[in-house]
Amino acid sequence: MINDTIVALSTPRLTSALSVIRMSGEDSFEIFEKIFDKKIPEFEKRIILVGNIKDKNETVDNVVVSLFKNPYSFTGENTVEISCHGGLLIINKVLTLLISNGARQAERGEFSKKAFYNNKIDLLQAESINDLIMSKSSLASSMAMKGLKGQLTDRIDEIKAILLELLAHAEVNIDYPEYEDIEEISNEVLLPKCQILDSMISSLLKDSENGILIKDGINVALIGKPNAGKSSLLNALIEEDKAIVTDIAGTTRDVVEGSLSIDGLLFNILDTAGIRDPKDEIEAIGVNKSKEAIQKSDLELIVIDGSLSLDQQNNDLNEFINQDKPYLVVINKCDQNKTHINGIEISALNHSLNDLKNQMVKKIGIDIEDISNKSILSNSRQIGLLTQASNNIKKALEDIACYTPVDLVIISLHEALNNLNDIIGASSKEDLDNEIFSKFCIGK
Ligand code: GDP
């Protein structure tokens, strides 16, 4: 499968000025020549050609083609990128011609998979490509770009380098006892190194705590009594009339969502149906969905109707406060000259929301400047594996404290190395062999 020559449309399947069709694999040039009206000249790394795509005697399109010779392409294979005109008929015709001449329709992510197998990118970089395409905020895309450039892999490699040195040293002691000039590794040698490893991993985990929030966005639930102005606030925040606004309580029956970016951070706002005793089955479904949305939120905005009496405002607040989650109290309808309880005063109708937006960023507590300069992990697969690596180092430290023999301490360090390699999709065995042979010159 991995040796097949694959082809796919790389741009959206929409009528547009231009579209790009990408083909990668050993036979790419041969297949392409069968449908092109020119011979591909000799070239070294990359070349651009202009010519016609032919179906027997009929000219299908006039195209610009970029050819990349193995290994000078994204996938590391011979690659052809055809920029054709973006009509659906033309796209389908070119794809059909390439497939009937020997290419296979690519599966999802298969170009990146080939790049990974051909050692052009590691797993972290492959995931970053996807993150970059999907990113919805400037911070998320700059985070993905760091991953793509390999800066995140560098951070993992720094941790791996210390582990590899320790493990290679231990392995040499066991496998090559005749090398007497190599110091015997002991728990005294391991302890300071494991402490350094523990602090490096902890600091990457701490920095990555916010990675998922930055990538997927911060879920904010608007909660409060019907008519407090939640739908008006959603519309004002996203500057769009998405949620229906009426003074009839119970109008919002489903969870309505909208997104906005504040200081480069993506906020997904969820307007929940007012939680009240439902009057009918449809409203009951809405209320349940609201409860789910509130549960999955990272921040709650408790919207209080500031036009009500102070007692009523206080009662409403007490009903909605949930100490388990970060929340902000938002007093709406401040355009009405009433006394309000403490909170961020706004008028959803007047759209003066800068104070609220600043407070939302502050409450989430992400230091945007600090995080912009760092490479951090951003998905649960990566963070789960790093947590396992952290647990394994902590286990090694516990074992050292209990005077456990070195051979057993080493087992946890091996596990930690496997965890780190799983993050980037590398092999521990190969790494360890390289480390032993490069540093200790065994078997010269
Ligand atoms: P929800 O039920 O909490 O979603 O409340 P809505 O957004 O539907 O608003 C209920 C009513 O309050 C509507 O008539 C809105 O026009 C009105 N409303 C919302 N925000 C304000 C505000 O800031 N000032 C005033 N005066 N009325 C508002």
Short mmCIF file of C-alpha atoms and ligand atoms in Angstrom, two decimals:
data_model
loop_
_atom_site.label_atom_id
_atom_site.label_comp_id
_atom_site.label_asym_id
_atom_site.label_seq_id
_atom_site.Cartn_x
_atom_site.Cartn_y
_atom_site.Cartn_z
CA MET A 1 0.00 0.00 0.00
CA ILE A 2 2.68 2.48 1.01
CA ASN A 3 4.46 1.96 -2.34
CA ASP A 4 1.35 2.74 -4.40
CA THR A 5 1.27 5.88 -6.47
CA ILE A 6 -1.59 7.90 -5.01
CA VAL A 7 -3.53 10.89 -6.27
CA ALA A 8 -5.99 13.36 -4.75
CA LEU A 9 -7.44 16.79 -5.13
CA SER A 10 -5.60 18.98 -2.59
CA THR A 11 -7.91 21.99 -2.81
CA PRO A 12 -11.67 21.99 -1.97
CA ARG A 13 -13.99 20.31 -4.46
CA LEU A 14 -15.58 23.63 -5.44
CA THR A 15 -15.78 25.60 -8.63
CA SER A 16 -12.86 28.04 -8.39
CA ALA A 17 -10.26 29.75 -10.55
CA LEU A 18 -7.63 27.06 -9.98
CA SER A 19 -7.37 23.68 -8.30
CA VAL A 20 -4.37 21.57 -7.33
CA ILE A 21 -4.20 17.82 -7.90
CA ARG A 22 -1.35 16.04 -6.17
CA MET A 23 0.14 12.66 -7.15
CA SER A 24 2.92 10.90 -5.23
CA GLY A 25 4.75 7.60 -5.75
CA GLU A 26 7.41 5.84 -7.75
CA ASP A 27 5.34 5.84 -10.98
CA SER A 28 4.13 9.46 -10.79
CA PHE A 29 6.23 10.81 -13.67
CA GLU A 30 5.49 7.83 -15.90
CA ILE A 31 1.73 8.08 -15.28
CA PHE A 32 1.75 11.82 -15.78
CA GLU A 33 3.63 11.61 -19.09
CA LYS A 34 0.84 9.38 -20.44
CA ILE A 35 -1.67 12.24 -20.19
CA PHE A 36 0.64 15.22 -20.87
CA ASP A 37 1.46 16.55 -24.32
CA LYS A 38 5.18 17.03 -23.52
CA LYS A 39 8.04 14.80 -22.46
CA ILE A 40 9.41 15.49 -18.99
CA PRO A 41 12.99 16.75 -19.52
CA GLU A 42 15.91 15.55 -17.40
CA PHE A 43 15.99 17.53 -14.15
CA GLU A 44 17.73 17.35 -10.80
CA LYS A 45 15.36 18.26 -7.94
CA ARG A 46 12.32 20.26 -9.02
CA ILE A 47 10.93 21.65 -12.27
CA ILE A 48 7.87 23.59 -13.43
CA LEU A 49 6.28 22.81 -16.83
CA VAL A 50 3.39 24.31 -18.78
CA GLY A 51 1.40 22.17 -21.20
CA ASN A 52 -1.84 20.42 -22.00
CA ILE A 53 -3.57 17.45 -20.39
CA LYS A 54 -4.76 15.12 -23.15
CA ASP A 55 -7.43 12.45 -23.29
CA LYS A 56 -6.51 10.68 -26.54
CA ASN A 57 -6.79 13.55 -29.06
CA GLU A 58 -8.94 15.83 -26.95
CA THR A 59 -7.28 18.62 -24.90
CA VAL A 60 -8.74 18.57 -21.40
CA ASP A 61 -6.98 21.59 -19.88
CA ASN A 62 -3.95 23.81 -20.10
CA VAL A 63 -2.02 23.36 -16.85
CA VAL A 64 1.03 24.37 -14.83
CA VAL A 65 2.81 21.37 -13.33
CA SER A 66 5.39 21.23 -10.54
CA LEU A 67 7.50 18.06 -10.50
CA PHE A 68 9.52 17.04 -7.45
CA LYS A 69 12.06 14.26 -7.70
CA ASN A 70 12.49 11.73 -4.86
CA PRO A 71 13.58 12.73 -2.15
CA TYR A 72 13.01 16.47 -2.76
CA SER A 73 9.26 16.47 -2.11
CA PHE A 74 6.96 16.61 0.91
CA THR A 75 6.39 12.84 0.77
CA GLY A 76 10.00 12.02 -0.15
CA GLU A 77 8.75 10.37 -3.37
CA ASN A 78 8.41 11.48 -6.99
CA THR A 79 5.56 13.98 -6.82
CA VAL A 80 3.52 15.80 -9.45
CA GLU A 81 1.38 18.81 -8.53
CA ILE A 82 -0.99 19.83 -11.30
CA SER A 83 -2.49 23.32 -11.11
CA CYS A 84 -5.50 23.00 -13.39
CA HIS A 85 -8.55 25.20 -13.88
CA GLY A 86 -11.01 24.77 -11.04
CA GLY A 87 -14.11 23.49 -12.84
CA LEU A 88 -15.59 20.32 -11.36
CA LEU A 89 -15.69 18.62 -14.78
CA ILE A 90 -12.02 19.35 -15.40
CA ILE A 91 -10.98 18.18 -11.94
CA ASN A 92 -12.91 14.91 -12.32
CA LYS A 93 -11.54 14.32 -15.81
CA VAL A 94 -7.89 14.81 -14.76
CA LEU A 95 -8.35 12.59 -11.68
CA THR A 96 -10.04 9.87 -13.76
CA LEU A 97 -7.26 9.98 -16.35
CA LEU A 98 -4.56 9.63 -13.69
CA ILE A 99 -6.39 6.77 -11.98
CA SER A 100 -7.06 4.92 -15.24
CA ASN A 101 -3.35 5.18 -16.02
CA GLY A 102 -2.24 3.55 -12.77
CA ALA A 103 -2.60 5.92 -9.81
CA ARG A 104 -4.83 5.11 -6.86
CA GLN A 105 -7.18 7.53 -5.10
CA ALA A 106 -5.39 8.59 -1.88
CA GLU A 107 -6.95 7.93 1.49
CA ARG A 108 -7.34 10.64 4.12
CA GLY A 109 -3.95 11.85 5.34
CA GLU A 110 -2.08 9.43 3.10
CA PHE A 111 0.38 12.01 1.74
CA SER A 112 1.41 12.88 5.30
CA LYS A 113 1.58 9.17 6.14
CA LYS A 114 4.02 8.65 3.26
CA ALA A 115 6.07 11.64 4.47
CA PHE A 116 6.18 10.02 7.92
CA TYR A 117 7.20 6.58 6.62
CA ASN A 118 9.86 8.16 4.42
CA ASN A 119 11.26 10.02 7.48
CA LYS A 120 10.44 13.43 6.02
CA ILE A 121 8.41 14.36 9.11
CA ASP A 122 7.82 12.82 12.52
CA LEU A 123 4.44 12.12 14.07
CA LEU A 124 4.36 15.47 15.90
CA GLN A 125 4.96 17.32 12.65
CA ALA A 126 2.28 15.26 10.88
CA GLU A 127 -0.23 16.18 13.58
CA SER A 128 0.87 19.81 13.36
CA ILE A 129 0.04 19.90 9.63
CA ASN A 130 -3.52 18.94 10.47
CA ASP A 131 -3.62 21.41 13.35
CA LEU A 132 -2.35 24.17 11.08
CA ILE A 133 -5.04 23.53 8.47
CA MET A 134 -7.77 23.30 11.11
CA SER A 135 -6.59 26.18 13.32
CA LYS A 136 -9.24 28.77 14.05
CA SER A 137 -7.18 31.37 15.92
CA SER A 138 -3.85 33.07 15.39
CA LEU A 139 -2.38 31.52 18.55
CA ALA A 140 -3.44 28.01 17.46
CA SER A 141 -1.87 28.43 14.04
CA SER A 142 1.40 29.79 15.43
CA MET A 143 1.47 26.84 17.87
CA ALA A 144 0.94 24.40 14.96
CA MET A 145 3.64 26.14 12.92
CA LYS A 146 6.17 25.60 15.73
CA GLY A 147 5.23 21.90 15.72
CA LEU A 148 5.62 21.73 11.96
CA LYS A 149 9.03 23.39 12.06
CA GLY A 150 10.15 20.67 14.48
CA GLN A 151 10.57 22.96 17.50
CA LEU A 152 8.31 20.71 19.57
CA THR A 153 10.28 17.63 18.54
CA ASP A 154 13.45 19.50 19.61
CA ARG A 155 11.95 19.94 23.08
CA ILE A 156 11.18 16.20 23.34
CA ASP A 157 14.63 15.38 21.92
CA GLU A 158 16.34 17.37 24.70
CA ILE A 159 14.63 15.16 27.28
CA LYS A 160 15.34 12.02 25.26
CA ALA A 161 19.05 12.88 25.00
CA ILE A 162 19.49 12.66 28.79
CA LEU A 163 17.52 9.40 28.99
CA LEU A 164 19.43 7.86 26.10
CA GLU A 165 22.77 8.69 27.66
CA LEU A 166 21.75 7.01 30.93
CA LEU A 167 20.28 3.95 29.27
CA ALA A 168 23.18 3.49 26.87
CA HIS A 169 25.57 3.74 29.81
CA ALA A 170 23.60 1.10 31.74
CA GLU A 171 23.39 -1.17 28.73
CA VAL A 172 27.13 -1.01 28.13
CA ASN A 173 27.73 -1.95 31.80
CA ILE A 174 25.53 -5.02 31.38
CA ASP A 175 26.41 -6.13 27.85
CA TYR A 176 30.09 -5.22 27.74
CA PRO A 177 31.52 -5.78 31.24
CA GLU A 178 35.00 -6.10 29.73
CA TYR A 179 35.02 -2.31 29.18
CA GLU A 180 36.45 -1.58 32.59
CA ASP A 181 37.26 2.06 31.83
CA ILE A 182 33.53 2.83 31.70
CA GLU A 183 32.24 3.84 35.13
CA GLU A 184 29.64 1.53 36.73
CA ILE A 185 26.26 3.29 36.72
CA SER A 186 24.75 3.60 40.21
CA ASN A 187 21.70 5.12 41.83
CA GLU A 188 23.92 8.08 42.88
CA VAL A 189 24.60 8.75 39.20
CA LEU A 190 20.95 8.22 38.26
CA LEU A 191 19.39 10.42 40.98
CA PRO A 192 20.42 13.92 39.79
CA LYS A 193 19.72 13.01 36.16
CA CYS A 194 16.25 11.68 37.00
CA GLN A 195 15.52 14.86 38.95
CA ILE A 196 16.46 16.93 35.89
CA LEU A 197 14.26 14.69 33.69
CA ASP A 198 11.37 15.06 36.13
CA SER A 199 11.57 18.83 36.10
CA MET A 200 11.93 19.04 32.27
CA ILE A 201 8.89 16.82 31.71
CA SER A 202 6.85 18.60 34.38
CA SER A 203 7.60 21.95 32.81
CA LEU A 204 6.53 20.73 29.33
CA LEU A 205 3.36 19.26 30.84
CA LYS A 206 2.62 22.51 32.64
CA ASP A 207 3.15 24.57 29.49
CA SER A 208 0.97 22.12 27.55
CA GLU A 209 -1.93 22.36 30.02
CA ASN A 210 -3.37 25.11 27.86
CA GLY A 211 -2.49 23.53 24.50
CA ILE A 212 -5.86 21.83 24.00
CA LEU A 213 -7.70 25.01 25.03
CA ILE A 214 -5.70 27.05 22.51
CA LYS A 215 -6.24 24.52 19.73
CA ASP A 216 -9.91 23.66 20.22
CA GLY A 217 -11.02 26.95 21.76
CA ILE A 218 -12.33 27.83 25.20
CA ASN A 219 -15.94 26.76 25.74
CA VAL A 220 -17.93 29.47 27.46
CA ALA A 221 -21.47 28.70 28.64
CA LEU A 222 -23.91 31.58 29.00
CA ILE A 223 -26.19 30.67 31.86
CA GLY A 224 -28.93 32.47 33.70
CA LYS A 225 -32.66 32.92 33.98
CA PRO A 226 -34.82 33.15 30.83
CA ASN A 227 -34.91 36.76 29.58
CA ALA A 228 -31.68 37.74 31.33
CA GLY A 229 -30.26 38.54 27.88
CA LYS A 230 -28.10 35.49 27.10
CA SER A 231 -29.07 35.30 23.42
CA SER A 232 -28.57 39.06 23.06
CA LEU A 233 -25.12 38.68 24.64
CA LEU A 234 -24.17 35.81 22.29
CA ASN A 235 -25.17 37.90 19.28
CA ALA A 236 -23.30 40.93 20.61
CA LEU A 237 -20.14 38.92 21.29
CA ILE A 238 -20.01 37.24 17.89
CA GLU A 239 -21.41 40.35 16.14
CA GLU A 240 -23.99 38.30 14.29
CA ASP A 241 -27.72 37.67 14.77
CA LYS A 242 -27.42 33.97 15.44
CA ALA A 243 -29.64 33.39 18.48
CA ILE A 244 -33.28 34.42 18.48
CA VAL A 245 -33.96 37.32 20.85
CA THR A 246 -37.50 37.86 22.22
CA ASP A 247 -38.96 38.79 25.56
CA ILE A 248 -40.87 35.48 25.58
CA ALA A 249 -39.19 33.25 28.17
CA GLY A 250 -38.11 29.82 26.86
CA THR A 251 -37.40 30.95 23.27
CA THR A 252 -33.91 29.43 23.23
CA ARG A 253 -34.72 25.75 23.03
CA ASP A 254 -31.47 24.38 21.68
CA VAL A 255 -27.86 25.23 22.48
CA VAL A 256 -26.79 27.92 20.01
CA GLU A 257 -23.05 28.26 19.40
CA GLY A 258 -20.85 30.99 17.99
CA SER A 259 -17.13 31.75 18.07
CA LEU A 260 -15.01 34.82 18.45
CA SER A 261 -11.33 35.52 18.82
CA ILE A 262 -10.06 37.69 21.67
CA ASP A 263 -6.31 38.50 21.78
CA GLY A 264 -5.64 35.54 19.43
CA LEU A 265 -7.57 33.09 21.64
CA LEU A 266 -10.63 31.30 20.29
CA PHE A 267 -13.76 31.38 22.48
CA ASN A 268 -16.72 29.10 21.63
CA ILE A 269 -19.79 30.71 23.18
CA LEU A 270 -22.67 28.38 24.03
CA ASP A 271 -26.03 30.04 24.60
CA THR A 272 -27.99 27.65 26.79
CA ALA A 273 -31.74 27.48 27.12
CA GLY A 274 -32.71 29.03 30.46
CA ILE A 275 -32.68 26.21 33.00
CA ARG A 276 -36.26 26.17 34.26
CA ASP A 277 -39.04 23.61 34.61
CA PRO A 278 -39.72 22.72 30.97
CA LYS A 279 -43.24 23.39 29.70
CA ASP A 280 -43.10 20.73 26.98
CA GLU A 281 -41.02 17.84 25.65
CA ILE A 282 -39.01 19.95 23.19
CA GLU A 283 -38.04 22.43 25.88
CA ALA A 284 -37.06 19.50 28.14
CA ILE A 285 -34.59 18.27 25.49
CA GLY A 286 -33.19 21.80 25.25
CA VAL A 287 -32.75 22.05 29.01
CA ASN A 288 -30.88 18.71 29.06
CA LYS A 289 -28.61 19.82 26.23
CA SER A 290 -27.94 23.02 28.16
CA LYS A 291 -26.89 21.04 31.20
CA GLU A 292 -24.42 19.06 29.01
CA ALA A 293 -23.04 22.27 27.49
CA ILE A 294 -22.56 23.75 30.95
CA GLN A 295 -20.73 20.61 32.01
CA LYS A 296 -18.28 20.71 29.09
CA SER A 297 -17.63 24.44 29.42
CA ASP A 298 -14.29 25.85 30.61
CA LEU A 299 -15.81 29.12 31.77
CA GLU A 300 -19.32 30.15 32.79
CA LEU A 301 -20.79 33.58 32.28
CA ILE A 302 -23.64 33.93 34.75
CA VAL A 303 -25.92 36.47 33.13
CA ILE A 304 -28.06 38.43 35.60
CA ASP A 305 -30.90 40.71 34.56
CA GLY A 306 -29.82 44.03 36.07
CA SER A 307 -33.28 45.52 35.58
CA LEU A 308 -34.71 43.31 38.33
CA SER A 309 -34.79 44.11 42.04
CA LEU A 310 -31.57 43.63 44.03
CA ASP A 311 -33.12 40.74 45.94
CA GLN A 312 -34.10 39.02 42.71
CA GLN A 313 -30.62 39.59 41.21
CA ASN A 314 -29.04 38.01 44.32
CA ASN A 315 -31.43 35.05 44.24
CA ASP A 316 -30.66 34.40 40.55
CA LEU A 317 -26.94 34.61 41.22
CA ASN A 318 -27.11 32.12 44.10
CA GLU A 319 -29.09 29.72 41.92
CA PHE A 320 -26.41 29.61 39.21
CA ILE A 321 -23.10 29.90 41.03
CA ASN A 322 -21.01 26.77 40.59
CA GLN A 323 -17.83 26.94 42.63
CA ASP A 324 -16.26 24.02 40.74
CA LYS A 325 -15.78 26.03 37.55
CA PRO A 326 -14.29 29.39 36.74
CA TYR A 327 -17.13 31.86 36.33
CA LEU A 328 -17.79 35.55 35.81
CA VAL A 329 -20.90 37.39 36.97
CA VAL A 330 -22.25 39.54 34.14
CA ILE A 331 -24.89 42.12 34.98
CA ASN A 332 -26.83 42.81 31.80
CA LYS A 333 -29.29 45.61 30.95
CA CYS A 334 -27.15 48.23 32.67
CA ASP A 335 -28.66 50.79 30.31
CA GLN A 336 -31.66 50.70 32.63
CA ASN A 337 -31.00 52.98 35.56
CA LYS A 338 -31.22 50.46 38.36
CA THR A 339 -28.86 49.48 41.18
CA HIS A 340 -26.93 46.35 40.43
CA ILE A 341 -25.21 43.66 42.46
CA ASN A 342 -21.43 43.29 41.97
CA GLY A 343 -20.35 42.00 38.58
CA ILE A 344 -19.17 43.06 35.14
CA GLU A 345 -21.73 45.60 34.01
CA ILE A 346 -22.75 45.41 30.37
CA SER A 347 -25.59 46.14 28.05
CA ALA A 348 -25.88 43.45 25.41
CA LEU A 349 -27.95 45.87 23.33
CA ASN A 350 -25.26 48.57 23.34
CA HIS A 351 -22.44 46.15 22.46
CA SER A 352 -19.95 47.74 24.90
CA LEU A 353 -18.21 44.52 25.79
CA ASN A 354 -14.48 45.32 25.96
CA ASP A 355 -14.34 45.03 29.75
CA LEU A 356 -16.10 41.65 29.64
CA LYS A 357 -13.78 40.37 26.89
CA ASN A 358 -10.68 41.40 28.87
CA GLN A 359 -12.03 39.71 31.99
CA MET A 360 -12.72 36.50 30.03
CA VAL A 361 -9.09 36.30 28.86
CA LYS A 362 -7.86 37.12 32.39
CA LYS A 363 -10.08 34.48 33.99
CA ILE A 364 -8.78 31.72 31.71
CA GLY A 365 -5.33 32.65 32.96
CA ILE A 366 -3.38 31.87 29.79
CA ASP A 367 -0.26 34.03 29.59
CA ILE A 368 -0.52 34.71 25.86
CA GLU A 369 2.89 36.36 25.55
CA ASP A 370 4.64 33.56 27.42
CA ILE A 371 2.87 30.76 25.52
CA SER A 372 3.53 32.42 22.13
CA ASN A 373 7.25 31.88 22.69
CA LYS A 374 6.97 28.21 23.62
CA SER A 375 6.47 24.92 21.80
CA ILE A 376 3.77 22.94 23.53
CA LEU A 377 1.81 19.71 23.07
CA SER A 378 -1.76 20.19 21.95
CA ASN A 379 -3.68 16.94 21.85
CA SER A 380 -4.70 14.31 24.35
CA ARG A 381 -2.64 11.55 22.64
CA GLN A 382 0.56 13.55 23.08
CA ILE A 383 -0.28 14.79 26.57
CA GLY A 384 -1.37 11.28 27.70
CA LEU A 385 1.97 9.83 26.59
CA LEU A 386 3.96 12.61 28.25
CA THR A 387 2.01 12.04 31.48
CA GLN A 388 2.97 8.35 31.30
CA ALA A 389 6.63 9.35 30.79
CA SER A 390 6.36 11.62 33.82
CA ASN A 391 4.88 8.78 35.93
CA ASN A 392 7.70 6.46 34.85
CA ILE A 393 10.38 8.98 35.86
CA LYS A 394 8.62 9.49 39.20
CA LYS A 395 8.57 5.70 39.68
CA ALA A 396 12.34 5.61 38.98
CA LEU A 397 12.87 8.35 41.60
CA GLU A 398 10.80 6.40 44.15
CA ASP A 399 12.82 3.25 43.39
CA ILE A 400 16.10 5.14 43.82
CA ALA A 401 14.87 6.46 47.20
CA CYS A 402 14.14 2.84 48.25
CA TYR A 403 17.63 1.64 47.21
CA THR A 404 16.13 -0.55 44.48
CA PRO A 405 18.86 -2.19 42.32
CA VAL A 406 19.88 -0.15 39.27
CA ASP A 407 18.67 -2.86 36.83
CA LEU A 408 15.11 -2.37 38.09
CA VAL A 409 15.27 1.44 38.11
CA ILE A 410 16.37 1.25 34.49
CA ILE A 411 13.11 -0.53 33.54
CA SER A 412 11.09 2.62 34.32
CA LEU A 413 13.56 4.74 32.36
CA HIS A 414 13.15 2.43 29.35
CA GLU A 415 9.39 2.83 29.64
CA ALA A 416 9.75 6.63 29.76
CA LEU A 417 11.89 6.54 26.60
CA ASN A 418 9.25 4.43 24.85
CA ASN A 419 6.58 6.97 25.84
CA LEU A 420 8.62 9.86 24.43
CA ASN A 421 9.33 7.95 21.23
CA ASP A 422 5.64 7.13 20.84
CA ILE A 423 4.92 10.87 20.93
CA ILE A 424 7.10 11.49 17.89
CA GLY A 425 6.65 8.03 16.32
CA ALA A 426 10.29 6.94 16.62
CA SER A 427 11.87 3.66 17.66
CA SER A 428 13.63 3.33 21.03
CA LYS A 429 15.72 0.35 19.90
CA GLU A 430 17.21 2.27 17.00
CA ASP A 431 17.84 5.36 19.15
CA LEU A 432 19.56 3.34 21.81
CA ASP A 433 21.77 1.48 19.33
CA ASN A 434 22.79 4.77 17.76
CA GLU A 435 23.62 6.26 21.16
CA ILE A 436 25.72 3.26 22.20
CA PHE A 437 27.68 3.06 18.97
CA SER A 438 28.23 6.79 18.56
CA LYS A 439 29.37 7.59 22.10
CA PHE A 440 31.06 4.41 23.28
CA CYS A 441 32.62 3.20 20.03
CA ILE A 442 31.82 -0.43 20.77
CA GLY A 443 32.79 -2.84 17.97
CA LYS A 444 34.71 -0.28 15.97
P1 GDP B 1 -32.44 35.15 27.05
O1 GDP B 1 -33.76 34.51 27.27
O2 GDP B 1 -31.64 35.15 28.31
O3 GDP B 1 -31.68 34.59 25.89
O4 GDP B 1 -32.76 36.71 26.75
P2 GDP B 1 -32.86 37.48 25.35
O5 GDP B 1 -31.49 37.74 24.80
O6 GDP B 1 -33.83 36.78 24.46
O7 GDP B 1 -33.44 38.88 25.85
C1 GDP B 1 -34.67 38.98 26.52
C2 GDP B 1 -35.17 40.39 26.36
O8 GDP B 1 -34.29 41.31 27.02
C3 GDP B 1 -35.27 40.85 24.91
O9 GDP B 1 -36.46 41.62 24.77
C4 GDP B 1 -34.05 41.73 24.74
O10 GDP B 1 -34.23 42.72 23.76
C5 GDP B 1 -33.91 42.34 26.11
N1 GDP B 1 -32.51 42.72 26.39
C6 GDP B 1 -31.42 41.96 26.25
N2 GDP B 1 -30.30 42.65 26.58
C7 GDP B 1 -30.71 43.87 26.96
C8 GDP B 1 -30.02 45.04 27.44
O11 GDP B 1 -28.80 45.11 27.58
N3 GDP B 1 -30.79 46.11 27.75
C9 GDP B 1 -32.15 46.10 27.63
N4 GDP B 1 -32.80 47.19 27.95
N5 GDP B 1 -32.81 45.04 27.19
C10 GDP B 1 -32.13 43.92 26.85
#
